Coordinates of C-alpha atoms in Angstrom, one line a residue:
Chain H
X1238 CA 0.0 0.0 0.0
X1239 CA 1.3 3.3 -1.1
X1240 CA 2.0 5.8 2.0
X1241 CA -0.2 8.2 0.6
X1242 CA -3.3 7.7 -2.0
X1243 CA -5.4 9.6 -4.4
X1244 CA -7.7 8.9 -6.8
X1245 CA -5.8 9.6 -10.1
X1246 CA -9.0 11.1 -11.5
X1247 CA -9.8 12.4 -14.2
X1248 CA -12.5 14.8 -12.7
X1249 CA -14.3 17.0 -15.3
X1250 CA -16.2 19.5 -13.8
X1251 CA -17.9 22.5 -15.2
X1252 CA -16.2 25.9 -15.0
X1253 CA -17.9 27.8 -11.6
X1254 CA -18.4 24.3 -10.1
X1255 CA -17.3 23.0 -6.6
X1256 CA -15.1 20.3 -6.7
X1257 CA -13.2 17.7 -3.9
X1258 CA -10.2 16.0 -4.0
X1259 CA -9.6 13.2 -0.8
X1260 CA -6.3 12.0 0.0
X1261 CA -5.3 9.3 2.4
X1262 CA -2.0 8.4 4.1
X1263 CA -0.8 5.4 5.8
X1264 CA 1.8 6.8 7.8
X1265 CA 1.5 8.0 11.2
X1266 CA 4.9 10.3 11.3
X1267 CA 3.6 12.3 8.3
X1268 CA 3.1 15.2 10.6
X1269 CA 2.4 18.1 8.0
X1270 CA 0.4 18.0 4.6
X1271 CA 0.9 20.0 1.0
X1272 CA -1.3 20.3 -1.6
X1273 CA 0.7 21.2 -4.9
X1274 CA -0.6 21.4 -8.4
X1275 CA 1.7 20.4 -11.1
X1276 CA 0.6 21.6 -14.7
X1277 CA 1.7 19.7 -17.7
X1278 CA 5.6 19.2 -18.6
X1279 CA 5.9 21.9 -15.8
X1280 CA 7.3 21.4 -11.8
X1281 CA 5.1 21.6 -8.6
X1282 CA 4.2 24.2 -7.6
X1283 CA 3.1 24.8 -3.8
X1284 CA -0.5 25.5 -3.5
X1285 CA -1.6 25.5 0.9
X1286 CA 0.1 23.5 3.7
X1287 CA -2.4 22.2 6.1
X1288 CA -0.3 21.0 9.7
X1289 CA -3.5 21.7 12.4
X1290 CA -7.0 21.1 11.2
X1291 CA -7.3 23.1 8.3
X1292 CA -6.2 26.1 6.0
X1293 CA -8.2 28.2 3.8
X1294 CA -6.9 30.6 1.1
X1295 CA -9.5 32.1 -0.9
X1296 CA -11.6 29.7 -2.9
X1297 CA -9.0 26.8 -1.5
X1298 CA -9.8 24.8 1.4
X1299 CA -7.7 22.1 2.7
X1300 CA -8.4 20.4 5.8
X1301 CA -6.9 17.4 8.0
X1302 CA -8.4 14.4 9.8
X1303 CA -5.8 12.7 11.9
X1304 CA -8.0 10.4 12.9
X1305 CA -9.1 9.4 9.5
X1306 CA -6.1 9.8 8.5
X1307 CA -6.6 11.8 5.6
X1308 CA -6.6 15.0 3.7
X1309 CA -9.5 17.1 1.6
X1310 CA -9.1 19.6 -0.8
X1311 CA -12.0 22.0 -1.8
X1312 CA -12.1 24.4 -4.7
X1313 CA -15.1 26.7 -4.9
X1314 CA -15.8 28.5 -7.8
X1315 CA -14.0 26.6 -9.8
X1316 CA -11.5 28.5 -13.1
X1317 CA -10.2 26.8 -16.2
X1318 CA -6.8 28.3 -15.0
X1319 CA -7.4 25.2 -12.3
X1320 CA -7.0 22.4 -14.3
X1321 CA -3.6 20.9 -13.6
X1322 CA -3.0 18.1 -11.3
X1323 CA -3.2 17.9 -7.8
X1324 CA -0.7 16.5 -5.9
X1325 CA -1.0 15.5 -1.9
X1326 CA 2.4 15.5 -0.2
X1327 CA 2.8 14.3 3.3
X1328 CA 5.8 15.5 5.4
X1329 CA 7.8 13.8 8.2
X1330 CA 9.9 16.4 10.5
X1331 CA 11.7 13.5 11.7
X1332 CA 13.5 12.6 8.2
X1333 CA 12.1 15.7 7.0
X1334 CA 11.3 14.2 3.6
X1335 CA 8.5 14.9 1.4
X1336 CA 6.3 11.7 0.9
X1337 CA 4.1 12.2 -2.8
X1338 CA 1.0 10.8 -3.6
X1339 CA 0.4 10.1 -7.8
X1340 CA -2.0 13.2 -8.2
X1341 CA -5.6 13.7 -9.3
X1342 CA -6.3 15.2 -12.4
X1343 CA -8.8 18.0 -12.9
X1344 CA -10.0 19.0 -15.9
X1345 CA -12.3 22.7 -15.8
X1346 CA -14.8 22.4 -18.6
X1347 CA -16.3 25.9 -20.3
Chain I
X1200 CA 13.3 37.1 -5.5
X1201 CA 14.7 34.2 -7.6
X1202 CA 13.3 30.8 -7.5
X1203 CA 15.0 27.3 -7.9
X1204 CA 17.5 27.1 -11.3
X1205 CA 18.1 24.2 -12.8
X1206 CA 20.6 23.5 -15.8
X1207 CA 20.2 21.8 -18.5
X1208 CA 16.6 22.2 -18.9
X1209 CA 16.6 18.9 -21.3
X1210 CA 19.9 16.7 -22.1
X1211 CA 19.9 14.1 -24.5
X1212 CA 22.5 11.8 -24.0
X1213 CA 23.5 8.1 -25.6
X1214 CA 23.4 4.8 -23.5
X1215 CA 26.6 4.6 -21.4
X1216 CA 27.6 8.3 -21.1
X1217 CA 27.7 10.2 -17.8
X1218 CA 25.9 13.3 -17.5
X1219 CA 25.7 16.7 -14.7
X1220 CA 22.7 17.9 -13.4
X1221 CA 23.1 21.2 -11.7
X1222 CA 20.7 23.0 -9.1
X1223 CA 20.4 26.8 -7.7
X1224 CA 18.3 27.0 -4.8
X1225 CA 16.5 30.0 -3.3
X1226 CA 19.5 32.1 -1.5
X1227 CA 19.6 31.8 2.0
X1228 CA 17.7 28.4 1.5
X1229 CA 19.8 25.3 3.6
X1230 CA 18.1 22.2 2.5
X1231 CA 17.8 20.8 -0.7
X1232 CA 16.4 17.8 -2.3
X1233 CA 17.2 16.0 -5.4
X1234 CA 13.6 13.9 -6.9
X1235 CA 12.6 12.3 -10.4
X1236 CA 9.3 11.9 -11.9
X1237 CA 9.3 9.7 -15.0
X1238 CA 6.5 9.6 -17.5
X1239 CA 2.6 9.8 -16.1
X1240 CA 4.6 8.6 -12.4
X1241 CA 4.5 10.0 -9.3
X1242 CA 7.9 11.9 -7.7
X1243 CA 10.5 9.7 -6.3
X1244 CA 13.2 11.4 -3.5
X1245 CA 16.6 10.7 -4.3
X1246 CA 18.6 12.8 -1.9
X1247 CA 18.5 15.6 0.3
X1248 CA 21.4 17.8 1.4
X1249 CA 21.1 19.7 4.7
X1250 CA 23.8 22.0 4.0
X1251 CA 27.0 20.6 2.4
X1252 CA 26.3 16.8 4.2
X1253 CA 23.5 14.5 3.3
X1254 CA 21.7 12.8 5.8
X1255 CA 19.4 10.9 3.9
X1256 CA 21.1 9.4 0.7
X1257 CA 18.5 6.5 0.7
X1258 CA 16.7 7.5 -2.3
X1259 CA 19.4 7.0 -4.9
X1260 CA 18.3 4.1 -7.3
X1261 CA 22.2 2.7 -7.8
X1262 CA 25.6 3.8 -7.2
X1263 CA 25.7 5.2 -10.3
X1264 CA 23.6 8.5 -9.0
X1265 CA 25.8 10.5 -6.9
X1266 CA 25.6 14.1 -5.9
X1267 CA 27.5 16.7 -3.5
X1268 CA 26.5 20.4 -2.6
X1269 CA 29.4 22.5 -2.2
X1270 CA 29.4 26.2 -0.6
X1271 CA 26.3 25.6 0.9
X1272 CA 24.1 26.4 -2.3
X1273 CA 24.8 24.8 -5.6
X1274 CA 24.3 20.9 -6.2
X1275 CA 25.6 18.4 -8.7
X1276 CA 23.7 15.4 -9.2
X1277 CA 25.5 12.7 -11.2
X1278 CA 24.4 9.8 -13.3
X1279 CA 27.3 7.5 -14.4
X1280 CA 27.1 5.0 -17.4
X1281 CA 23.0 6.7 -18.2
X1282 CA 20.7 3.5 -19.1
X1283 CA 17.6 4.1 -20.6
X1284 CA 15.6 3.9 -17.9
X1285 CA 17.1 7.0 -16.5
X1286 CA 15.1 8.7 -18.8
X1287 CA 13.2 11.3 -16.6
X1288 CA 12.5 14.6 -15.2
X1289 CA 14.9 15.4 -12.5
X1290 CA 13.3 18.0 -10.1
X1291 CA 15.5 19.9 -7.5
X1292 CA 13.6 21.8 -4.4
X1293 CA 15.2 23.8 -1.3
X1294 CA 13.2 24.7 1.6
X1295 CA 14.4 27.3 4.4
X1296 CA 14.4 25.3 7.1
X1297 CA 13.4 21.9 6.9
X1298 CA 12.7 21.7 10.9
X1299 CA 10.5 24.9 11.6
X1300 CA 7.4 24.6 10.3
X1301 CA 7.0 28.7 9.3
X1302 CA 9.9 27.9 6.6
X1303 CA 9.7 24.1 5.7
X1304 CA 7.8 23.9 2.2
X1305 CA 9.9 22.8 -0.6
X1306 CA 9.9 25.0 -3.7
X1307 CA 10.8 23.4 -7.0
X1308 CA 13.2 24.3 -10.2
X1309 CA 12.0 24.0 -13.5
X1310 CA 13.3 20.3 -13.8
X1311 CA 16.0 19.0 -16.5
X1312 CA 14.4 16.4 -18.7
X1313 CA 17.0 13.7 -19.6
X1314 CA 16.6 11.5 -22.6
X1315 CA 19.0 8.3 -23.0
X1316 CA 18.7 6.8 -26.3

């Protein structure tokens, strides 16, 4: 089992739309979370770091059940400049290495 | 301020040559980390450099990947002998500080696509 999972999508939504991404993780020492989106043929780029229960950063949301052990990403009012892929990114302070998941790919329709 | 260079952006190189990847993380930034994301995969770490010494080396796929970080900043990562399943993007990052968690997020280079034919 992969340390942390997302479904690889695709997820076509209409532009203006609401749209959820989950993430779990297996790993208990992943203490702090990333979301990063990753355009095509281009690097990731940091989008919200989520390390208490939540983080909001205009139409962004990310929150963080420990007990569920995993991570949601909202996006409200949703752009065509937001399709890219999402990646979730666990972090260990111990080893303080990033751990990726495979991303979810959105896709804004007009 | 400047982000994370990387040099080459692409290199194409033939089966059994060695190549130099180079990285320029954000000034002032101590840690950096070395990761490769082949076609439609997921990143994989390779190595990370706190300073000039690296702790965590446990990433490296064979002892043909080497790297070092000298002066604090820039860092060579070294593939001897390429095969062709080195064929990737190799993504550099640097973070701050790695331990505090106001300065811990990792902010990537532009990646050098290598091509072994």
């Amino acid at each position: 089992r992969k340390e942390v999972e997302q479904d690889p999508g695709p997820f076509n939504v209409p532009e203006g739309a609401t749209v959820a991404f989950n993430c779990t993780y297996s790993n208990s020492a992943s203490q702090s979370f990333f979301w990063y989106r990753q355009d095509c043929r281009k690097e990731p780029k940091l989008l919200m770091s989520v390390y208490s229960s939540g983080n909001e950063d205009g139409r962004f949301t990310a929150q963080l059940n420990r007990a569920s052990q995993y991570i949601s990403l909202l996006i409200r009012d949703s752009k065509l400049s937001d399709s890219a892929t999402y990646l979730c990114v666990g972090y260990n302070f111990g080893n303080e290495k990033l751990t990726f998941g495979t991303g979810t790919r959105l896709t804004i329709i007009p | 301020g400047a982000g994370v260079s990387q040099s080459p952006s692409n290199k194409v190189t033939e089966k059994g040559k060695d190549v130099e990847l180079r990285c320029d993380p954000i000034s002032g930034h101590t840690a950096l980390y070395w990761y490769r994301q082949s076609l439609g995969q997921g990143l994989e770490f390779l190595i990370y450099f706190q300073g000039n010494s690296a702790p965590d080396k446990s990433g490296l796929p064979s002892d043909r990947f080497s790297a070092e970080r000298t002066g604090g900043s820039v860092s060579t990562l070294t593939i001897q002998r390429t095969q062709q399943e080195d064929s990737a993007v190799y993504l550099c990052a640097s973070s701050l500080n790695p331990k505090e968690l106001s300065s811990y997020e990792q902010y990537f280079g532009p990646g050098t696509r290598l091509t072994v034919t």
